[in-house]
Short mmCIF file of N, CA, C and O in Angstrom, two decimals:
data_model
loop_
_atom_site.label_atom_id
_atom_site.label_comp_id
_atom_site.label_asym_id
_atom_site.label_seq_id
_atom_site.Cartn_x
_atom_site.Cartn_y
_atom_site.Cartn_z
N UNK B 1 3.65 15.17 6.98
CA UNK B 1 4.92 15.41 6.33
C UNK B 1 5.84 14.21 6.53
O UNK B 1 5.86 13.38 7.44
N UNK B 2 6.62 14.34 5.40
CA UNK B 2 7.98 12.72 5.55
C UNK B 2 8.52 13.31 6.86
O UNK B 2 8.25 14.41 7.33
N UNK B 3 9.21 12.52 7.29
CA UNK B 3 9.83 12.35 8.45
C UNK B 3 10.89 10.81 8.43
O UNK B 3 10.40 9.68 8.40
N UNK B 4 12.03 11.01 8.46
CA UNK B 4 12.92 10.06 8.53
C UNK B 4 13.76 9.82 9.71
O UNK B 4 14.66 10.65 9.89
N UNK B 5 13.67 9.07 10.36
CA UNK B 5 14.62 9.60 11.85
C UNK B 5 15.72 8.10 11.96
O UNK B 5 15.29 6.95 12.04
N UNK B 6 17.12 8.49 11.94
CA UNK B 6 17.73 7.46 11.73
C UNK B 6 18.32 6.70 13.70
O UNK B 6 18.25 7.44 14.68
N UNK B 7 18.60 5.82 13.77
CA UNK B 7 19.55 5.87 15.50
C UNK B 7 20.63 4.24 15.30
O UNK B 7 21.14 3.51 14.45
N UNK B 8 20.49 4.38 16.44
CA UNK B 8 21.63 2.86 16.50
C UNK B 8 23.16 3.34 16.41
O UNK B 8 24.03 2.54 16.74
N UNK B 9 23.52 4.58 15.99
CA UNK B 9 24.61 4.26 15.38
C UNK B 9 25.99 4.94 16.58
O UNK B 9 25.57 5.75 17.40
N UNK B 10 27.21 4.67 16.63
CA UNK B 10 28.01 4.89 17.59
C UNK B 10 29.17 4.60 17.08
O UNK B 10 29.33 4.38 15.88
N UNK B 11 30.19 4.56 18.06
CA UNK B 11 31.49 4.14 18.32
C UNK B 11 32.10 2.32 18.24
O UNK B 11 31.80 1.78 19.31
N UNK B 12 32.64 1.59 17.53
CA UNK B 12 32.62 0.54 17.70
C UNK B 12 34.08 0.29 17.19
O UNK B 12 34.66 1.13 16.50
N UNK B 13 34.76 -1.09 17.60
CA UNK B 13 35.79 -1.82 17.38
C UNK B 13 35.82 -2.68 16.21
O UNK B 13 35.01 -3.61 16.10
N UNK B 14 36.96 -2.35 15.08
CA UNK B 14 37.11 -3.56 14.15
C UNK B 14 36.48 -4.65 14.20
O UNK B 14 36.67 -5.20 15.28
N UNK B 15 35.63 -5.37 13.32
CA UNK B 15 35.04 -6.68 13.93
C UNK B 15 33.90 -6.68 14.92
O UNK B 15 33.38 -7.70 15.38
N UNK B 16 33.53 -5.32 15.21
CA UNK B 16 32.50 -5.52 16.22
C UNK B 16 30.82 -5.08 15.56
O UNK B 16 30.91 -4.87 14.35
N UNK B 17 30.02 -4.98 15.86
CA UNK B 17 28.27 -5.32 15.43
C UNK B 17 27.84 -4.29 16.01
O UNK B 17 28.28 -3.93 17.11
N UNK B 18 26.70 -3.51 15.21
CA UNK B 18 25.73 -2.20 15.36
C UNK B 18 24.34 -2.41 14.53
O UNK B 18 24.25 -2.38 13.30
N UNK B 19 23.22 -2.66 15.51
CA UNK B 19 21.87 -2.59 14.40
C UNK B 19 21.63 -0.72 14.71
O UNK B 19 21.77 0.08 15.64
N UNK B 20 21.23 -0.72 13.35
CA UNK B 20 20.51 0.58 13.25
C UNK B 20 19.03 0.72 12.56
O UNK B 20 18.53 -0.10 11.79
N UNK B 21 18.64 1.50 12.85
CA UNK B 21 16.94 1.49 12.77
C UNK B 21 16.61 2.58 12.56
O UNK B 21 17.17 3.45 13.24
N UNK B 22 15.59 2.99 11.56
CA UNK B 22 15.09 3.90 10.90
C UNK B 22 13.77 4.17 10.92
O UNK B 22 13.26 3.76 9.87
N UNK B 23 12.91 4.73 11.70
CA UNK B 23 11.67 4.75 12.18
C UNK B 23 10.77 6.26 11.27
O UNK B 23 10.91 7.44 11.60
N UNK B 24 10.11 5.88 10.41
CA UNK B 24 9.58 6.54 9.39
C UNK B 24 7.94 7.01 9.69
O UNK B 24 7.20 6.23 10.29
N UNK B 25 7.52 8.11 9.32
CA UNK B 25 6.36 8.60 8.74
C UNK B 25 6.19 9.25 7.63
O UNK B 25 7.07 9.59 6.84
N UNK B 26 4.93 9.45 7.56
CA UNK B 26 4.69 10.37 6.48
C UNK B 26 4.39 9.53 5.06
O UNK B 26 3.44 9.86 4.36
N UNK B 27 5.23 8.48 4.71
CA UNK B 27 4.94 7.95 3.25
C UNK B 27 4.20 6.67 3.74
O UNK B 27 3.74 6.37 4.85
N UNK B 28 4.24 5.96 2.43
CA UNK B 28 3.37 4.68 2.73
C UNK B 28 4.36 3.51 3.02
O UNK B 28 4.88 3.13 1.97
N UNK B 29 4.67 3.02 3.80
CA UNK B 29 5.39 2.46 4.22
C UNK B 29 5.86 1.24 3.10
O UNK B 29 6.91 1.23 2.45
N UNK B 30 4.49 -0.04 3.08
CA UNK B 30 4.53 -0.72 2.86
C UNK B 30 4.58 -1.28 1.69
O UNK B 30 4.65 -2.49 1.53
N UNK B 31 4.54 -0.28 0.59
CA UNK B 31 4.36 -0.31 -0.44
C UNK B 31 5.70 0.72 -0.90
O UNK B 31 5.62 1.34 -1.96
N UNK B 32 6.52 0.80 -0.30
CA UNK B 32 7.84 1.39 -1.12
C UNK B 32 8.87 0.67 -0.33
O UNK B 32 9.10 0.38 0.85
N UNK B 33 9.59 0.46 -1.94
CA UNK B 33 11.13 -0.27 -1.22
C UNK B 33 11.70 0.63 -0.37
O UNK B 33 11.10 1.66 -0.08
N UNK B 34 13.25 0.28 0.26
CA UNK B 34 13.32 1.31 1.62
C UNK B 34 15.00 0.54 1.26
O UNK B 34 15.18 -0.56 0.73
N UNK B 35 15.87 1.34 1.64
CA UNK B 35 16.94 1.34 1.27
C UNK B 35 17.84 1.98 2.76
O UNK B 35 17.45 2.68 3.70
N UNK B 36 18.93 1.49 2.49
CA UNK B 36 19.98 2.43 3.71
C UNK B 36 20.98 2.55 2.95
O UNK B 36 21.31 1.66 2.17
N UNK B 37 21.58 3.60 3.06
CA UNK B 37 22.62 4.38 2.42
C UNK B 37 23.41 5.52 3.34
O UNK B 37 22.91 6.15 4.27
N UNK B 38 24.93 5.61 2.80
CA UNK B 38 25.93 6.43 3.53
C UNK B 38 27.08 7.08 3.01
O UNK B 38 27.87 6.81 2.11
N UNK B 39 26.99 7.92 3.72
CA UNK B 39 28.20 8.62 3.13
C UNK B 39 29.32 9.33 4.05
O UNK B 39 29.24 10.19 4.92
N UNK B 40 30.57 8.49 3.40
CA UNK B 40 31.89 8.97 4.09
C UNK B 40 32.36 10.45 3.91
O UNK B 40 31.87 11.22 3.09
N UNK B 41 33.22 10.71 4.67
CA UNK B 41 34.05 12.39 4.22
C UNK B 41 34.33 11.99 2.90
O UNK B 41 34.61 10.81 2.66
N UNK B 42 34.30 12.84 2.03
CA UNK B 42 34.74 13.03 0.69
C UNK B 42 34.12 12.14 0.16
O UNK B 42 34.82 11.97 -0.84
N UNK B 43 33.10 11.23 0.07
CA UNK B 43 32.86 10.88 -0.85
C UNK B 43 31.67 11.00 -0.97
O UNK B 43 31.11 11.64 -0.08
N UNK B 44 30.72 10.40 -2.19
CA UNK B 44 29.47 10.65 -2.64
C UNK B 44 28.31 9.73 -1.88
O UNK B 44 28.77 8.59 -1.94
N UNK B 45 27.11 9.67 -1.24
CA UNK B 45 26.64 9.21 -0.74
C UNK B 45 26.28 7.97 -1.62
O UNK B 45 26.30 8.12 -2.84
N UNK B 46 25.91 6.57 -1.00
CA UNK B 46 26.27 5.41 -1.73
C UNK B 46 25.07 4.07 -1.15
O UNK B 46 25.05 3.50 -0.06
N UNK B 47 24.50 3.97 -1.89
CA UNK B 47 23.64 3.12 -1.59
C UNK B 47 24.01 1.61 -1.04
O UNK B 47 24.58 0.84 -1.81
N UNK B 48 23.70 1.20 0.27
CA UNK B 48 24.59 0.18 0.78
C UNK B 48 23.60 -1.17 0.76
O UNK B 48 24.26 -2.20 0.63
N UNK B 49 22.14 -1.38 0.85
CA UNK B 49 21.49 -2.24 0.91
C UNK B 49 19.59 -1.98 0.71
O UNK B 49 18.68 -1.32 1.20
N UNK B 50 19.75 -2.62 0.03
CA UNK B 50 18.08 -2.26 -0.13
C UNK B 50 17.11 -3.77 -0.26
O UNK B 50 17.49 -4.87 -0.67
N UNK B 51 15.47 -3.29 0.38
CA UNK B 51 14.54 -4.32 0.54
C UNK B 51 13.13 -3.69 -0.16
O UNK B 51 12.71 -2.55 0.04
N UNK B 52 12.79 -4.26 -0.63
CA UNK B 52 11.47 -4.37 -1.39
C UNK B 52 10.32 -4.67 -1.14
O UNK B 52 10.38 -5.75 -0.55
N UNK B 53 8.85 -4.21 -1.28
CA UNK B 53 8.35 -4.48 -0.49
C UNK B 53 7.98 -5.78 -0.08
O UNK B 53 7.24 -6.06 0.86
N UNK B 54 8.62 -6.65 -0.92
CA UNK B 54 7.70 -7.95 -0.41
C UNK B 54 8.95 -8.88 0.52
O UNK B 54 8.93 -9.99 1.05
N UNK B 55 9.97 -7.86 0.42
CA UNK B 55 11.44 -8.86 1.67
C UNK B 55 12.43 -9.03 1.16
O UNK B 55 13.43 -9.45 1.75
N UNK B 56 12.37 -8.64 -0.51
CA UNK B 56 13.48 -9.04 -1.76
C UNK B 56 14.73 -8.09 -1.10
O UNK B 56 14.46 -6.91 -0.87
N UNK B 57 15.91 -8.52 -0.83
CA UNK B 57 17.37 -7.72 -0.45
C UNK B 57 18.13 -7.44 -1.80
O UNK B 57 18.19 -8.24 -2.74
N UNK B 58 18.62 -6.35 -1.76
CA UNK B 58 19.68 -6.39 -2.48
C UNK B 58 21.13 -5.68 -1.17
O UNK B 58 20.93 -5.18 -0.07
N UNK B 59 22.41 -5.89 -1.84
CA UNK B 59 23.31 -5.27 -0.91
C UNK B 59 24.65 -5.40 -1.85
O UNK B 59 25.06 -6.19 -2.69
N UNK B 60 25.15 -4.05 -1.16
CA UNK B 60 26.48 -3.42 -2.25
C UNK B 60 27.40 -4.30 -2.06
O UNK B 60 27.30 -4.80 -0.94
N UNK B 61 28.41 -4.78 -2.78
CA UNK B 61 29.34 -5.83 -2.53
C UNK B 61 30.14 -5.34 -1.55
O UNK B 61 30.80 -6.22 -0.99
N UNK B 62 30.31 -4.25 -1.15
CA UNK B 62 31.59 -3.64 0.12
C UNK B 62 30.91 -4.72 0.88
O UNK B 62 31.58 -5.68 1.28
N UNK B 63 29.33 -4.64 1.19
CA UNK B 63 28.98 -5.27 2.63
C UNK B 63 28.17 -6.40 2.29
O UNK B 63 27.30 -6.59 3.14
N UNK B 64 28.17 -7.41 1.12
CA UNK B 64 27.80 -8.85 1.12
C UNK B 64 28.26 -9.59 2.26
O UNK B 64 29.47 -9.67 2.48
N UNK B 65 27.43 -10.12 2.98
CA UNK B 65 27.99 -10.99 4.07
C UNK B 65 27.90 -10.91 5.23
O UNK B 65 27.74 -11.77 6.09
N UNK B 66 28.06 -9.34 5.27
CA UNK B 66 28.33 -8.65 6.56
C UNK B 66 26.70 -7.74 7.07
O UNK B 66 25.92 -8.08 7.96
N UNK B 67 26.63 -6.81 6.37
CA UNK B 67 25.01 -6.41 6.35
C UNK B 67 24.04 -7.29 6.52
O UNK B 67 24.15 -8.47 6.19
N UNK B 68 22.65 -6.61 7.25
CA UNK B 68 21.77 -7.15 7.04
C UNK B 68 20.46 -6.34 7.05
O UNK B 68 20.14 -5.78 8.10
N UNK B 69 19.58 -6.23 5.81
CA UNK B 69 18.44 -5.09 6.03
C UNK B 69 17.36 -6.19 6.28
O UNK B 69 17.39 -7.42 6.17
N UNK B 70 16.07 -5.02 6.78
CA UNK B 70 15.18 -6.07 7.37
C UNK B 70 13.69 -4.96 7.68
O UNK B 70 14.06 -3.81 7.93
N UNK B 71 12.80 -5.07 7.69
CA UNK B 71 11.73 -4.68 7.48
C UNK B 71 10.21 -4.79 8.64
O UNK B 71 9.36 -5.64 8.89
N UNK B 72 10.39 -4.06 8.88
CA UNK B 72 8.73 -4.01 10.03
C UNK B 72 7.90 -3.52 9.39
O UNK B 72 7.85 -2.33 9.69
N UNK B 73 6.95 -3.83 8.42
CA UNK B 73 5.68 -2.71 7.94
C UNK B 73 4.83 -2.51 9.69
O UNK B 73 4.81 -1.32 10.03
N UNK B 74 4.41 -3.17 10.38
CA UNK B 74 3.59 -2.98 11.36
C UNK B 74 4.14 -1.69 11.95
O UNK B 74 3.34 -1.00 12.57
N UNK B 75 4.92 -1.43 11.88
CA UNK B 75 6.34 -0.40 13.01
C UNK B 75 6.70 0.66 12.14
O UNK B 75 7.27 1.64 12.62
N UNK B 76 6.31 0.56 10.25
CA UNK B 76 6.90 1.36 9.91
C UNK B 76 8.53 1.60 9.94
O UNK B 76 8.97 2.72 9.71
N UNK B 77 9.28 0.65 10.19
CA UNK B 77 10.39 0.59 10.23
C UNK B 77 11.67 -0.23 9.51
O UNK B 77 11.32 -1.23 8.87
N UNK B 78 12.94 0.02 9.53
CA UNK B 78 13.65 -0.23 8.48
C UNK B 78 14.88 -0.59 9.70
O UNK B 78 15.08 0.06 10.73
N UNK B 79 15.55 -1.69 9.28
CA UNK B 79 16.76 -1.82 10.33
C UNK B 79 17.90 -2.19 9.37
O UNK B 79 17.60 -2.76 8.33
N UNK B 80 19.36 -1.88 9.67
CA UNK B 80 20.14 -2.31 9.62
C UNK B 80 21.15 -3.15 10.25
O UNK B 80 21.87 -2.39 10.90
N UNK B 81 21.63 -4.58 10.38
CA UNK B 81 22.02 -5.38 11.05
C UNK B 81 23.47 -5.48 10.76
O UNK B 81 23.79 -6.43 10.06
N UNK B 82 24.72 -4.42 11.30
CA UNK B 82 25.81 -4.80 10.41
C UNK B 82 27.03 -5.44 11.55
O UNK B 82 27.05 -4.92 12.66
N UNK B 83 28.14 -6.68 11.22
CA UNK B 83 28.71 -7.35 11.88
C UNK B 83 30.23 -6.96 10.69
O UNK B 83 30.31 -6.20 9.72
N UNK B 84 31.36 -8.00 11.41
CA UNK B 84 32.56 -7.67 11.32
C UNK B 84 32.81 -6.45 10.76
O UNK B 84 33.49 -6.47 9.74
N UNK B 85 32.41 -5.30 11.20
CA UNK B 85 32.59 -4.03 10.78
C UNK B 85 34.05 -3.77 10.89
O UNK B 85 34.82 -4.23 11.74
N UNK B 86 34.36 -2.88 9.81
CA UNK B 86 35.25 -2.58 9.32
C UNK B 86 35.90 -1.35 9.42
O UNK B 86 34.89 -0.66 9.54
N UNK B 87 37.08 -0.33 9.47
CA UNK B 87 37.23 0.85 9.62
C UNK B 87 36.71 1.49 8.14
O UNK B 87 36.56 2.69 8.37
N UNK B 88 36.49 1.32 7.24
CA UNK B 88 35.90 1.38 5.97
C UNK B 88 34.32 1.84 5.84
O UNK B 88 33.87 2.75 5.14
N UNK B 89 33.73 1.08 6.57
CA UNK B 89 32.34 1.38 7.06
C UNK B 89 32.04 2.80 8.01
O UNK B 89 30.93 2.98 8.49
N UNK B 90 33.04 3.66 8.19
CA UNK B 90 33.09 4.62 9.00
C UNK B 90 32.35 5.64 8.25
O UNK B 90 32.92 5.90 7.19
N UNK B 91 31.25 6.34 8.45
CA UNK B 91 30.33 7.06 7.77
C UNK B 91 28.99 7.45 8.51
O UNK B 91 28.63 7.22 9.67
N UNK B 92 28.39 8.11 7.51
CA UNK B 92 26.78 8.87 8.62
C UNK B 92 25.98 7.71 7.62
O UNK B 92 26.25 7.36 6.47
N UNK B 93 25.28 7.43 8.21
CA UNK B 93 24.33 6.24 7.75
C UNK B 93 23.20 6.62 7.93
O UNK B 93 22.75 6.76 9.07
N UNK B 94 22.22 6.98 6.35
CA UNK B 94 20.50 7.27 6.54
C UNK B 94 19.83 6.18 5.86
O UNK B 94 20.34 5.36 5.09
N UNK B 95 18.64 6.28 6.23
CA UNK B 95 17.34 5.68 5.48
C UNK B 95 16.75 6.37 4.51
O UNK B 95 16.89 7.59 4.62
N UNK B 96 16.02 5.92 3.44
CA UNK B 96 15.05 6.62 2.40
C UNK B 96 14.49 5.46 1.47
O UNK B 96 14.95 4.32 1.40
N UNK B 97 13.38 5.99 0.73
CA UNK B 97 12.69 5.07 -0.11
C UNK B 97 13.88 5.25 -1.16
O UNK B 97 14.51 6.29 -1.36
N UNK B 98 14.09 3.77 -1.90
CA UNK B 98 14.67 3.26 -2.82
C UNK B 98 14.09 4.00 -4.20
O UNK B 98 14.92 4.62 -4.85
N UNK B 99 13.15 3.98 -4.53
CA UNK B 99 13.36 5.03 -6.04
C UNK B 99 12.90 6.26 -6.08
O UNK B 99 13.17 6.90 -7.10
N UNK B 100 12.37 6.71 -5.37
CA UNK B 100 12.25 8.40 -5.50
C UNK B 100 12.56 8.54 -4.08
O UNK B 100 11.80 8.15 -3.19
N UNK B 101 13.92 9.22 -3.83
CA UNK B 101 14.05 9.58 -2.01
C UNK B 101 13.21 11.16 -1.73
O UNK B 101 13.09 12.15 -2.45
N UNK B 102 12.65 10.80 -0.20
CA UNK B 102 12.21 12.09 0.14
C UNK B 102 13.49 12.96 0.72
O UNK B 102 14.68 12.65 0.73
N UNK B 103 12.83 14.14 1.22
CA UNK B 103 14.25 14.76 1.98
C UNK B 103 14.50 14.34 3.16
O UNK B 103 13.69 14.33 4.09
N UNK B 104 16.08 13.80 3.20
CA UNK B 104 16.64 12.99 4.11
C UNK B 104 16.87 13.98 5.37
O UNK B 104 17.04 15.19 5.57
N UNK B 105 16.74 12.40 6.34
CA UNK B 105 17.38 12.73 7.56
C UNK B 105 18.33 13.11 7.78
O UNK B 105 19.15 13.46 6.93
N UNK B 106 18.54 13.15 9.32
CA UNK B 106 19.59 13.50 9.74
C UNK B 106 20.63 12.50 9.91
O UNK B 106 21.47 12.81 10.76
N UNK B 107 20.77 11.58 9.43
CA UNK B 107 21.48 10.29 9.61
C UNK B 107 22.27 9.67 11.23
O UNK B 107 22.17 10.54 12.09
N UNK B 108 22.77 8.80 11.58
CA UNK B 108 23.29 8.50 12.17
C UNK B 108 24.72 7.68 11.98
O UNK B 108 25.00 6.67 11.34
N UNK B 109 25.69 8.77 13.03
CA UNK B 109 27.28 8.28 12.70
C UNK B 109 27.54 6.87 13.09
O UNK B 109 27.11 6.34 14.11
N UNK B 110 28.22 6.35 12.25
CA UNK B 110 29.19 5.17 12.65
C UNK B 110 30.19 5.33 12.25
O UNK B 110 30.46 5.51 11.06
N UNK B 111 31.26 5.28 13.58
CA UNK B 111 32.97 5.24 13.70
C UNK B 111 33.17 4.01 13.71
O UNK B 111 32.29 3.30 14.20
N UNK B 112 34.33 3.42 13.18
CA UNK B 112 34.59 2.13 12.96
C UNK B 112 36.13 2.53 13.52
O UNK B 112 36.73 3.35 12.82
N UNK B 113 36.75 2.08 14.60
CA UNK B 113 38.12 2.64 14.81
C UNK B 113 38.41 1.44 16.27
O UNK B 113 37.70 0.97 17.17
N UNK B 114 39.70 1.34 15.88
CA UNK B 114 40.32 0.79 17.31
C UNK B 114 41.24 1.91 18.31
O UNK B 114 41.72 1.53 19.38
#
């Protein structure tokens, strides 16, 4: 069965850095793009950065610059690398394949607050 399990994520200061990591079974890893996506109170969940299988990035303009996705096929795994974080970025942050998502995790919070 899919299995999505998200972590990394916490409490942090304006300007301050959180990798998060997404450690997957169940699908084929290596052969589906893999995406991270989040969603704030009230709003609609929002696709923030995505990688392909062969390393190709894409990333939402909120977080050009700042994000960074990144890819383990050996590990089955999916990371997120994010810096000068912002109170804006404050949200539950999951993993899923980029064009057909399975049923998602449980995500992991990031507070962005001084």
């Amino acid at each position: 069965q899919v299995q999505l399990v998200e972590s990394g994520g916490g409490l942090v200061q304006p300007g301050g850095s959180l990798r998060l990591s997404c450690a997957t079974s169940g699908i084929a890893f290596s052969i589906n793009a893999m995406g991270w996506y989040r969603q704030a109170p009230g709003k609609q969940r929002e696709l923030v950065a995505s990688i392909t299988l062969s390393g190709m990035t894409n990333y939402a303009n909120s977080v050009k610059g700042r994000f960074t996705i990144s890819r383990d096929n050996a590990m089955k795994k999916v990371y997120l690398q994010m810096n000068s974080l912002k109170p804006e970025d404050t949200a539950v942050y999951y993993c899923n394949t980029l064009a057909y998502q399975r049923p998602w995790g449980q995500g992991t919070q990031v507070t962005v607050s001084s």
